[in-house]
Amino acid sequence: MTNIIEARGLVYIYPNGTSALNNLSLAIKKGQRIALLGANGAGKSTLLLHLNGILRPKKGSIVFQGQAVDYRHRSLLALRKNVGIVFQEPDNQLFTANVLHDITFGPLNLGLTREMALAKSRKAMRETETVSLENKPTHFLSFGQKKRVAIAGVLAMEPQVIIFDEPTAGLDPKMALKIMDLLHQLSEQGKTLIISTHDVDLAYSWADYVYFIKEGSIAGEGTPQELFLRQDLLTACDLYCPWIIEIYRAMINTGLANQNQQVPANKNELLKLINESPVRFNTQRIKAIHNCLG
Amino acid sequence: MLLIDHYAYNNKLVSVHPGEKCLFFALTISLCLSITSVVASLAVIGLMAGAIVLLAGVPWRFYLKLMLLPGAFLIVGVITLMLTLTREQQGLIWFTGLGPYALGFTSHSLDAGVNLFLRSLGSVSCLYFLSLTTPMSEIVSVLRKLRVPALVVELTTFIYRFIFVLLEVAGKVYVAQSCRLGYKNLSTGFNSLGRLVVSMFLNSYVNSQNVYNALVARCYTGNLPGVEDNRSFSRRNVLLILAVDGLLATGSLYAGGIL
């Protein structure tokens, strides 16, 4: 598979002197589900703004489909057409009081006709379940509704790569689940998705490839099942261990599972592991697991 | 503010073409401003009250409260205009003596004051009609059709949107300050209010950068394309508007109004 977007040796220093990116490189393949993890201030958001050409690196380059972005008007528009960002704060993204006007903004900027733009917007509105919001002013929408309208505004441009900055922050569990379902659908359509998050559990069961970011560079990368097992790396990046891994470890330590078995990738696989365990539970074992989990 | 906006999106005239409502507004307010006649002003006030309460279905209590707002300002302003300070008491309908001077009304100043009061109230009710029946985004689309410069249209769009963002932030900061007794007495109140204003400025500054980034991320190149709806003018409504305003004009000229 070819790389759809790459960052090569990015260096970025904010005007106030804060060094945000420090020789950061990554290569993302088409169709991947990527999670970027890191503490606050690690440089995640700065990196996202680079991937869409809003910030220009001091050194290094962004390569989209094998071509380096040259930051001229035309090449920037081409990049932004193909790489969409859903920002964390929907209020920053919704610039008009009219939902339909906001969603058609991107497609019209691409130079589509009114009919085409409307058709694409309506499709995006169906996918994000915002059809019923069309005639509501944006300031009367709830946070979850605003978030979905913001997502529709990006989907309507039909980008190949979609970046979500903290997709579930501030949402109630049900709405968060809905957004994650949408992300699954988009992934099945063949889109390349990148999310930035602090939520290790979310990243662990959703992503197929993970980057840990620390102080502006990549501290580790790999599949979640290998990367999240490295406790030293997690500690260094100020991240917690996902609960699935903790349970898996406890199962190994108590003999419920053995190390040759595959690390469970999500809750269902973990439950399967428990069900297929040759050892049946008894009070002593449960006590042992309890002790193990501290 | 929020309630006015609520009715703008939820009234019985919301499906009427915004151009028709703007036409009615523009014709009526120009008549109200150009014809100096108590009858014309009263007719406009009545006409608009009818349109807002009966046609658009805005509760009359709410409309009355809205009218009291400019009404109170107008009464204070007009009274000061009507008062005359003079040495001669002749010609004053009513006066009170202030040493060698007399403070009172002449019949002419009284006339002028009442005229001005009613005319202003009439114009305000026209403005209320527009803002209570037409969502801002539709007014903007009419402006765009009228070939108003893009800069003005865009500023209107942004300002209107961010009034609400700022209101929300200000509300949150205010609550947070009150929770820590920021408004327990007058002096802390002023202090807190000052800080609130400062934080609003900083907020706006940071937010404007974020908004710009979000716009640029969706290929913003300096103009906001608009999707106009394809609703067509209803001939019946336009004729009705012309008839009503024609009747208003001839009626008030006949009743002694001067252009």
Coordinates of C-alpha atoms in Angstrom, one line a residue:
Chain A
M1 CA 0.0 0.0 0.0
T2 CA 1.2 3.5 -0.8
N3 CA 1.5 6.3 1.7
I4 CA -1.3 8.8 1.2
I5 CA 0.2 11.5 3.5
E6 CA 3.6 11.9 5.1
A7 CA 5.4 14.3 7.3
R8 CA 9.1 14.4 6.9
G9 CA 11.3 16.0 9.6
L10 CA 8.8 18.7 10.6
V11 CA 10.2 21.4 12.8
Y12 CA 7.9 24.2 14.0
I13 CA 8.5 27.0 16.5
Y14 CA 5.6 29.3 17.5
P15 CA 6.3 33.0 17.2
N16 CA 6.6 33.2 21.0
G17 CA 9.5 30.8 20.9
T18 CA 7.8 27.6 22.0
S19 CA 9.1 24.7 20.1
A20 CA 6.1 22.7 19.1
L21 CA 7.4 20.2 16.6
N22 CA 10.9 18.8 16.8
N23 CA 11.9 16.8 13.7
L24 CA 8.7 14.8 13.6
S25 CA 8.2 12.3 10.8
L26 CA 5.3 9.9 10.1
A27 CA 3.9 8.1 7.1
I28 CA 0.2 7.2 6.8
K29 CA -1.1 4.6 4.4
K30 CA -4.3 4.9 2.5
G31 CA -7.3 3.5 4.4
Q32 CA -5.6 3.4 7.8
R33 CA -7.2 4.3 11.1
I34 CA -4.6 6.3 12.9
A35 CA -4.7 7.5 16.5
L36 CA -2.2 10.2 17.7
L37 CA -1.8 10.1 21.4
G38 CA 0.1 12.4 23.7
A39 CA -0.3 14.6 26.7
N40 CA -1.6 18.2 26.5
G41 CA 1.0 20.3 24.8
A42 CA 2.8 17.4 23.2
G43 CA 2.3 18.9 19.7
K44 CA -0.7 16.9 18.5
S45 CA -2.8 19.9 17.4
T46 CA 0.1 21.7 15.8
L47 CA 0.8 18.5 13.8
L48 CA -2.8 18.4 12.6
L49 CA -2.6 22.0 11.4
H50 CA 0.4 21.0 9.4
L51 CA -1.2 18.1 7.7
N52 CA -3.8 20.4 6.2
G53 CA -1.3 23.1 5.3
I54 CA -2.5 25.8 7.7
L55 CA 0.8 26.0 9.4
R56 CA 4.0 25.9 7.4
P57 CA 6.9 24.0 9.0
K58 CA 10.2 25.8 9.6
K59 CA 12.0 22.7 8.3
G60 CA 10.8 19.5 6.7
S61 CA 7.9 18.9 4.4
I62 CA 4.4 17.5 4.1
V63 CA 4.1 15.0 1.3
F64 CA 0.6 14.2 -0.1
Q65 CA 0.3 11.2 -2.5
G66 CA 4.0 11.4 -3.2
Q67 CA 4.1 15.1 -3.9
A68 CA 5.6 17.6 -1.5
V69 CA 3.3 20.5 -0.7
D70 CA 4.9 23.7 -2.0
Y71 CA 2.6 26.2 -0.2
R72 CA 1.5 28.0 -3.3
H73 CA -2.2 28.8 -3.5
R74 CA -3.1 26.1 -5.9
S75 CA -1.3 23.3 -4.1
L76 CA -2.7 24.4 -0.7
L77 CA -6.2 24.3 -2.1
A78 CA -5.6 20.8 -3.5
L79 CA -4.3 19.6 -0.1
R80 CA -7.2 21.1 1.8
K81 CA -9.7 19.6 -0.6
N82 CA -8.2 16.2 0.2
V83 CA -7.4 16.5 3.8
G84 CA -10.3 17.7 6.0
I85 CA -10.1 18.7 9.7
V86 CA -13.0 18.5 12.2
F87 CA -11.9 20.8 15.0
Q88 CA -12.5 20.1 18.6
E89 CA -14.6 23.1 19.2
P90 CA -17.5 23.2 16.8
D91 CA -18.3 26.8 17.6
N92 CA -15.0 27.8 16.0
Q93 CA -16.0 25.9 12.8
L94 CA -19.6 27.1 12.4
F95 CA -19.3 30.6 11.1
T96 CA -22.8 31.3 10.1
A97 CA -26.1 31.0 11.8
N98 CA -27.5 28.8 9.0
V99 CA -26.8 25.1 9.1
L100 CA -27.2 24.5 5.4
H101 CA -25.1 27.6 4.5
D102 CA -22.3 26.3 6.7
I103 CA -22.3 22.8 5.3
T104 CA -22.3 24.0 1.7
F105 CA -19.4 26.4 2.4
G106 CA -16.7 23.8 1.6
P107 CA -18.1 22.3 -1.6
L108 CA -18.9 25.8 -3.0
N109 CA -15.4 26.8 -2.2
L110 CA -14.2 23.9 -4.3
G111 CA -16.0 25.6 -7.2
L112 CA -18.9 23.1 -7.5
T113 CA -22.2 24.2 -8.9
R114 CA -25.0 25.0 -6.5
E115 CA -26.8 21.7 -7.3
M116 CA -23.7 19.6 -6.8
A117 CA -22.8 21.3 -3.6
L118 CA -26.3 20.8 -2.3
A119 CA -26.4 17.1 -3.3
K120 CA -23.1 16.5 -1.5
S121 CA -24.2 18.5 1.5
R122 CA -27.5 16.5 1.8
K123 CA -25.6 13.3 1.6
A124 CA -23.3 14.4 4.4
M125 CA -26.3 15.5 6.4
R126 CA -27.9 12.1 6.0
E127 CA -24.7 10.4 7.2
T128 CA -24.4 12.6 10.2
E129 CA -28.1 12.6 11.0
T130 CA -28.4 16.4 10.7
V131 CA -31.1 16.6 8.1
S132 CA -33.7 17.7 10.7
L133 CA -31.4 20.6 11.8
E134 CA -31.4 22.3 8.4
N135 CA -33.7 25.2 9.4
K136 CA -32.4 25.7 12.9
P137 CA -30.0 28.5 13.7
T138 CA -26.6 27.2 14.9
H139 CA -26.8 29.0 18.2
F140 CA -29.9 27.0 19.2
L141 CA -28.2 23.7 18.7
S142 CA -26.8 21.5 21.5
F143 CA -23.0 20.7 21.6
G144 CA -23.6 17.2 20.1
Q145 CA -25.7 18.7 17.3
K146 CA -23.1 21.4 16.5
K147 CA -20.4 18.7 16.4
R148 CA -22.3 16.7 13.9
V149 CA -23.0 19.7 11.7
A150 CA -19.3 20.5 11.9
I151 CA -18.5 16.9 10.7
A152 CA -21.1 17.2 7.9
G153 CA -19.3 20.4 6.7
V154 CA -16.1 18.5 6.3
L155 CA -17.7 15.3 4.8
A156 CA -19.5 17.4 2.2
M157 CA -16.1 18.2 0.7
E158 CA -15.5 14.4 0.3
P159 CA -11.8 14.5 1.5
Q160 CA -9.8 11.3 1.2
V161 CA -8.2 11.9 4.6
I162 CA -10.3 13.2 7.5
I163 CA -8.7 14.4 10.7
F164 CA -10.7 14.5 13.9
D165 CA -9.2 16.6 16.8
E166 CA -10.6 15.0 20.0
P167 CA -13.7 13.6 18.3
T168 CA -15.5 12.6 21.5
A169 CA -14.4 15.4 23.9
G170 CA -17.4 17.0 25.6
L171 CA -19.9 14.5 24.3
D172 CA -22.2 12.3 26.3
P173 CA -21.4 8.6 26.1
K174 CA -24.3 7.9 23.7
M175 CA -23.3 10.7 21.4
A176 CA -19.6 9.7 21.6
L177 CA -20.6 6.1 20.6
K178 CA -22.6 7.5 17.6
I179 CA -19.6 9.6 16.4
M180 CA -17.4 6.5 16.7
D181 CA -19.9 4.5 14.7
L182 CA -19.8 7.2 12.0
L183 CA -16.0 6.9 12.1
H184 CA -16.3 3.2 11.5
Q185 CA -18.6 3.7 8.6
L186 CA -16.2 6.2 7.0
S187 CA -13.4 3.8 7.5
E188 CA -15.4 1.1 5.7
Q189 CA -15.9 3.6 2.8
G190 CA -12.1 3.5 2.4
K191 CA -11.4 6.9 3.9
T192 CA -8.1 7.4 5.8
L193 CA -8.9 8.6 9.3
I194 CA -6.7 10.3 11.8
I195 CA -7.8 11.1 15.3
S196 CA -6.0 12.9 18.0
T197 CA -7.0 11.9 21.5
H198 CA -6.0 11.4 25.2
D199 CA -8.5 8.6 25.5
V200 CA -6.2 5.5 25.5
D201 CA -9.2 3.0 25.6
L202 CA -10.8 4.7 22.6
A203 CA -7.5 4.7 20.6
Y204 CA -6.7 1.1 21.6
S205 CA -9.9 -0.5 20.3
W206 CA -10.5 1.8 17.3
A207 CA -7.2 2.4 15.7
D208 CA -5.2 0.0 13.5
Y209 CA -2.0 2.0 13.9
V210 CA -0.9 4.3 16.7
Y211 CA 1.6 7.1 17.2
F212 CA 2.7 8.3 20.6
I213 CA 3.8 12.0 20.5
K214 CA 6.0 13.5 23.1
E215 CA 7.6 16.9 23.1
G216 CA 7.0 17.4 19.5
S217 CA 8.4 14.2 18.1
I218 CA 7.2 10.6 17.7
A219 CA 8.1 8.6 20.8
G220 CA 6.7 5.3 19.5
E221 CA 4.6 3.9 16.7
G222 CA 3.0 0.5 15.9
T223 CA -0.1 -1.5 16.1
P224 CA -2.0 -0.8 19.4
Q225 CA -1.5 -4.4 20.5
E226 CA 2.2 -4.1 20.4
L227 CA 2.6 -0.4 21.4
F228 CA 0.3 -0.4 24.5
L229 CA 2.1 -3.4 26.0
R230 CA 5.2 -1.2 26.5
Q231 CA 4.6 0.1 29.9
D232 CA 7.9 2.1 30.0
L233 CA 6.8 4.0 26.8
L234 CA 3.4 4.7 28.2
T235 CA 4.9 6.1 31.4
A236 CA 7.3 8.3 29.4
C237 CA 4.5 9.7 27.3
D238 CA 2.2 10.3 30.4
L239 CA -0.3 7.8 29.1
Y240 CA -2.3 5.2 30.9
C241 CA -2.6 1.5 30.0
P242 CA -5.9 0.7 28.3
W243 CA -8.2 -1.4 30.6
I244 CA -8.3 -4.3 28.1
I245 CA -4.5 -4.7 28.4
E246 CA -4.7 -4.5 32.2
I247 CA -7.3 -7.3 32.3
Y248 CA -5.3 -9.3 29.8
R249 CA -2.2 -9.0 32.0
A250 CA -4.2 -10.0 35.1
M251 CA -5.4 -13.0 33.2
I252 CA -1.9 -14.1 32.3
N253 CA -0.7 -13.5 35.9
T254 CA -3.5 -15.6 37.3
G255 CA -3.2 -18.3 34.7
L256 CA -6.5 -17.6 33.0
A257 CA -4.7 -17.1 29.8
N258 CA -1.3 -17.8 28.5
Q259 CA 1.2 -15.6 26.9
N260 CA 1.0 -17.4 23.5
Q261 CA -2.5 -16.2 23.0
Q262 CA -3.1 -13.1 20.9
V263 CA -3.5 -9.9 22.7
P264 CA -7.3 -9.0 22.6
A265 CA -7.9 -6.1 20.3
N266 CA -11.2 -5.0 21.7
K267 CA -13.8 -5.8 24.4
N268 CA -15.4 -8.7 22.4
E269 CA -12.0 -10.4 21.9
L270 CA -11.3 -10.1 25.6
L271 CA -14.7 -11.6 26.5
K272 CA -14.0 -14.4 24.0
L273 CA -10.7 -15.0 25.7
I274 CA -12.4 -15.2 29.1
N275 CA -15.1 -17.6 27.8
E276 CA -12.6 -19.9 26.1
S277 CA -10.3 -19.9 29.1
P278 CA -9.7 -23.5 30.1
V279 CA -9.8 -22.4 33.8
R280 CA -13.1 -21.9 35.4
F281 CA -13.6 -19.1 37.9
N282 CA -13.8 -19.8 41.6
T283 CA -13.6 -17.5 44.6
Q284 CA -9.9 -18.1 45.0
R285 CA -9.1 -17.1 41.4
I286 CA -11.4 -14.0 41.6
K287 CA -9.5 -13.0 44.8
A288 CA -6.2 -13.5 42.9
I289 CA -7.4 -11.3 40.0
H290 CA -8.6 -8.7 42.5
N291 CA -5.1 -8.6 44.1
C292 CA -3.5 -8.4 40.7
L293 CA -5.5 -5.4 39.7
G294 CA -4.6 -3.8 43.0
Chain B
M1 CA -32.2 39.4 22.1
L2 CA -32.4 35.6 22.2
L3 CA -36.2 35.6 22.3
I4 CA -36.4 38.0 19.3
D5 CA -34.2 35.5 17.5
H6 CA -36.3 32.6 18.6
Y7 CA -39.4 34.3 17.1
A8 CA -37.5 35.1 13.9
Y9 CA -37.2 31.4 13.3
N10 CA -40.5 30.3 14.8
N11 CA -43.3 32.5 13.5
K12 CA -46.2 31.9 11.1
L13 CA -44.6 34.1 8.4
V14 CA -41.2 32.3 8.4
S15 CA -42.0 30.5 5.1
V16 CA -42.9 33.7 3.3
H17 CA -40.3 34.9 0.9
P18 CA -37.8 37.1 2.7
G19 CA -37.8 39.5 -0.2
E20 CA -41.6 40.2 0.3
K21 CA -41.1 40.9 4.0
C22 CA -38.2 43.2 3.2
L23 CA -40.3 45.0 0.6
F24 CA -43.1 45.5 3.1
F25 CA -40.6 46.7 5.6
A26 CA -38.9 49.1 3.2
L27 CA -42.1 50.6 1.8
T28 CA -43.8 51.1 5.1
I29 CA -40.8 52.6 6.9
S30 CA -40.2 55.1 4.1
L31 CA -43.8 56.1 4.2
C32 CA -43.7 56.5 8.0
L33 CA -40.5 58.6 7.7
S34 CA -41.6 60.8 4.8
I35 CA -45.2 61.6 5.7
T36 CA -45.5 64.0 8.6
S37 CA -48.9 63.1 10.0
V38 CA -50.1 61.7 13.3
V39 CA -52.6 59.6 11.3
A40 CA -49.9 58.0 9.2
S41 CA -47.7 57.2 12.2
L42 CA -50.6 55.7 14.1
A43 CA -51.6 53.7 11.1
V44 CA -48.1 52.3 10.7
I45 CA -48.0 51.4 14.4
G46 CA -51.3 49.7 14.2
L47 CA -50.5 47.9 10.9
M48 CA -47.3 46.5 12.2
A49 CA -48.8 45.5 15.5
G50 CA -51.4 43.6 13.5
A51 CA -48.9 42.0 11.2
I52 CA -46.6 40.9 14.1
V53 CA -49.3 39.7 16.5
L54 CA -52.0 38.4 14.2
L55 CA -50.2 37.3 11.1
A56 CA -46.8 36.2 12.5
G57 CA -48.3 35.0 15.8
V58 CA -45.9 36.6 18.2
P59 CA -47.6 36.9 21.7
W60 CA -48.9 40.4 22.2
R61 CA -47.5 40.6 25.7
F62 CA -44.0 40.0 24.4
Y63 CA -44.5 42.6 21.6
L64 CA -45.8 45.1 24.1
K65 CA -42.7 44.7 26.2
L66 CA -40.5 45.1 23.2
M67 CA -42.4 48.4 22.3
L68 CA -42.0 49.7 25.9
L69 CA -38.2 49.5 25.5
P70 CA -37.8 52.2 22.8
G71 CA -41.0 53.8 24.1
A72 CA -39.5 54.7 27.4
F73 CA -36.4 56.2 25.8
L74 CA -38.5 58.2 23.4
I75 CA -40.7 59.6 26.1
V76 CA -37.7 60.9 28.0
G77 CA -36.1 62.3 24.8
V78 CA -39.3 63.9 23.4
I79 CA -40.2 65.6 26.7
T80 CA -36.9 67.4 26.8
L81 CA -37.4 68.4 23.2
M82 CA -40.9 69.8 23.9
L83 CA -39.9 71.9 26.8
T84 CA -39.1 75.5 26.1
L85 CA -37.3 77.9 28.4
T86 CA -38.3 81.5 27.8
R87 CA -38.8 84.9 29.5
E88 CA -42.2 85.5 28.0
Q89 CA -45.1 83.5 29.2
Q90 CA -47.2 84.3 26.2
G91 CA -48.0 81.3 24.0
L92 CA -47.2 78.7 26.6
I93 CA -50.0 76.3 27.2
W94 CA -48.6 75.1 30.4
F95 CA -45.6 76.4 32.3
T96 CA -43.8 76.6 35.6
G97 CA -42.0 79.7 36.8
L98 CA -38.3 79.6 37.4
G99 CA -37.4 83.1 38.7
P100 CA -37.6 85.4 35.7
Y101 CA -37.9 82.5 33.3
A102 CA -40.8 80.2 32.4
L103 CA -40.4 76.5 31.6
G104 CA -43.2 75.1 29.6
F105 CA -44.8 73.8 26.3
T106 CA -46.0 75.8 23.4
S107 CA -48.7 74.3 21.2
H108 CA -46.2 74.1 18.4
S109 CA -43.5 72.2 20.4
L110 CA -46.2 69.9 21.7
D111 CA -47.3 69.1 18.2
A112 CA -43.7 68.5 17.0
G113 CA -43.0 66.3 20.0
V114 CA -46.0 64.1 19.5
N115 CA -45.3 63.8 15.8
L116 CA -41.7 62.8 16.4
F117 CA -42.7 60.4 19.1
L118 CA -45.2 58.6 17.0
R119 CA -43.0 58.6 13.9
S120 CA -40.1 57.1 15.8
L121 CA -42.3 54.5 17.3
G122 CA -43.8 53.7 13.9
S123 CA -40.3 53.2 12.4
V124 CA -39.2 51.0 15.3
S125 CA -42.3 48.8 14.9
C126 CA -41.3 48.4 11.2
L127 CA -37.9 47.3 12.3
Y128 CA -39.4 44.9 14.8
F129 CA -41.6 43.5 12.1
L130 CA -38.5 42.6 10.1
S131 CA -36.5 41.2 13.0
L132 CA -39.4 39.2 14.4
T133 CA -40.4 37.5 11.2
T134 CA -37.2 37.1 9.2
P135 CA -34.1 35.1 10.3
M136 CA -30.9 37.0 9.9
S137 CA -29.5 34.6 7.3
E138 CA -32.4 35.3 5.0
I139 CA -32.0 39.0 5.4
V140 CA -28.4 38.5 4.4
S141 CA -29.4 36.5 1.4
V142 CA -31.7 39.5 0.3
L143 CA -28.7 41.8 0.8
R144 CA -26.7 39.6 -1.4
K145 CA -29.3 39.6 -4.1
L146 CA -29.5 43.4 -3.9
R147 CA -25.8 43.4 -4.8
V148 CA -24.7 44.9 -1.5
P149 CA -20.9 44.8 -1.4
A150 CA -19.6 41.4 -0.3
L151 CA -17.6 42.9 2.5
V152 CA -20.7 44.2 4.2
V153 CA -22.6 40.9 3.6
E154 CA -19.7 38.9 5.1
L155 CA -19.3 41.2 8.1
T156 CA -23.0 40.9 8.8
T157 CA -22.8 37.1 8.6
F158 CA -19.8 36.9 11.0
I159 CA -21.0 39.6 13.4
Y160 CA -24.4 38.1 13.8
R161 CA -23.0 34.6 14.4
F162 CA -20.4 35.7 16.9
I163 CA -22.8 37.9 18.9
F164 CA -24.2 34.6 20.1
V165 CA -20.8 33.0 20.7
L166 CA -19.8 36.0 22.8
L167 CA -23.1 36.1 24.7
E168 CA -22.6 32.5 25.6
V169 CA -19.0 33.0 26.7
A170 CA -19.9 36.1 28.7
G171 CA -22.7 34.2 30.4
K172 CA -20.4 31.5 31.4
V173 CA -17.7 33.9 32.7
Y174 CA -20.4 35.7 34.6
V175 CA -21.7 32.6 36.3
A176 CA -18.2 31.5 37.1
Q177 CA -17.5 34.9 38.7
S178 CA -20.7 34.9 40.6
C179 CA -20.0 31.4 42.0
R180 CA -16.9 32.9 43.6
L181 CA -18.8 35.9 45.0
G182 CA -17.6 38.2 42.3
Y183 CA -20.7 40.3 42.4
K184 CA -21.4 40.4 46.2
N185 CA -21.3 44.1 46.3
L186 CA -21.0 47.1 44.1
S187 CA -17.2 47.5 44.1
T188 CA -16.4 43.8 43.6
G189 CA -19.2 43.9 41.0
F190 CA -17.5 46.7 39.0
N191 CA -14.1 44.9 39.4
S192 CA -15.5 41.6 38.1
L193 CA -17.3 43.3 35.3
G194 CA -14.0 44.9 34.2
R195 CA -12.3 41.6 34.2
L196 CA -15.1 40.0 32.3
V197 CA -14.7 42.6 29.6
V198 CA -11.0 42.0 29.4
S199 CA -11.4 38.3 29.2
M200 CA -14.0 38.8 26.4
F201 CA -11.4 40.7 24.4
L202 CA -8.8 38.1 24.9
N203 CA -11.2 35.4 24.1
S204 CA -12.3 37.1 20.9
Y205 CA -8.8 37.5 19.8
V206 CA -7.8 33.9 20.3
N207 CA -11.1 32.7 18.9
S208 CA -10.8 34.8 15.8
Q209 CA -7.6 33.0 15.0
N210 CA -9.2 29.6 15.5
V211 CA -12.2 30.5 13.4
Y212 CA -9.9 31.7 10.6
N213 CA -8.0 28.4 10.7
A214 CA -11.2 26.5 10.5
L215 CA -12.3 28.6 7.5
V216 CA -9.0 28.2 5.7
A217 CA -9.1 24.4 6.4
R218 CA -12.2 24.3 4.2
C219 CA -10.6 26.2 1.3
Y220 CA -11.8 29.8 2.3
T221 CA -10.3 32.2 -0.2
G222 CA -11.8 35.4 1.0
N223 CA -15.4 35.2 -0.1
L224 CA -18.4 33.5 1.4
P225 CA -20.4 31.7 -1.2
G226 CA -24.1 31.7 -0.4
V227 CA -26.7 29.1 -1.2
E228 CA -29.8 31.1 -2.1
D229 CA -33.1 29.3 -1.9
N230 CA -35.2 29.1 -5.0
R231 CA -38.4 30.3 -3.5
S232 CA -40.2 32.5 -5.9
F233 CA -42.1 35.7 -5.1
S234 CA -45.8 35.2 -4.6
R235 CA -47.6 37.6 -6.9
R236 CA -50.5 37.8 -4.5
N237 CA -48.4 38.8 -1.5
V238 CA -46.6 41.5 -3.5
L239 CA -49.9 43.0 -4.8
L240 CA -51.2 42.8 -1.2
I241 CA -48.2 44.7 0.1
L242 CA -48.5 47.3 -2.6
A243 CA -52.2 47.7 -2.0
V244 CA -51.8 48.1 1.8
D245 CA -49.0 50.6 1.5
G246 CA -50.8 52.5 -1.3
L247 CA -53.8 52.7 0.9
L248 CA -51.7 53.9 3.8
A249 CA -50.1 56.6 1.6
T250 CA -53.3 58.0 0.1
G251 CA -55.2 57.7 3.3
S252 CA -52.7 59.6 5.3
L253 CA -52.2 62.3 2.6
Y254 CA -56.0 62.7 2.4
A255 CA -56.1 63.0 6.2
G256 CA -53.8 66.0 6.0
G257 CA -50.4 64.5 6.0
I258 CA -47.6 66.5 4.4
L259 CA -44.8 64.8 2.4

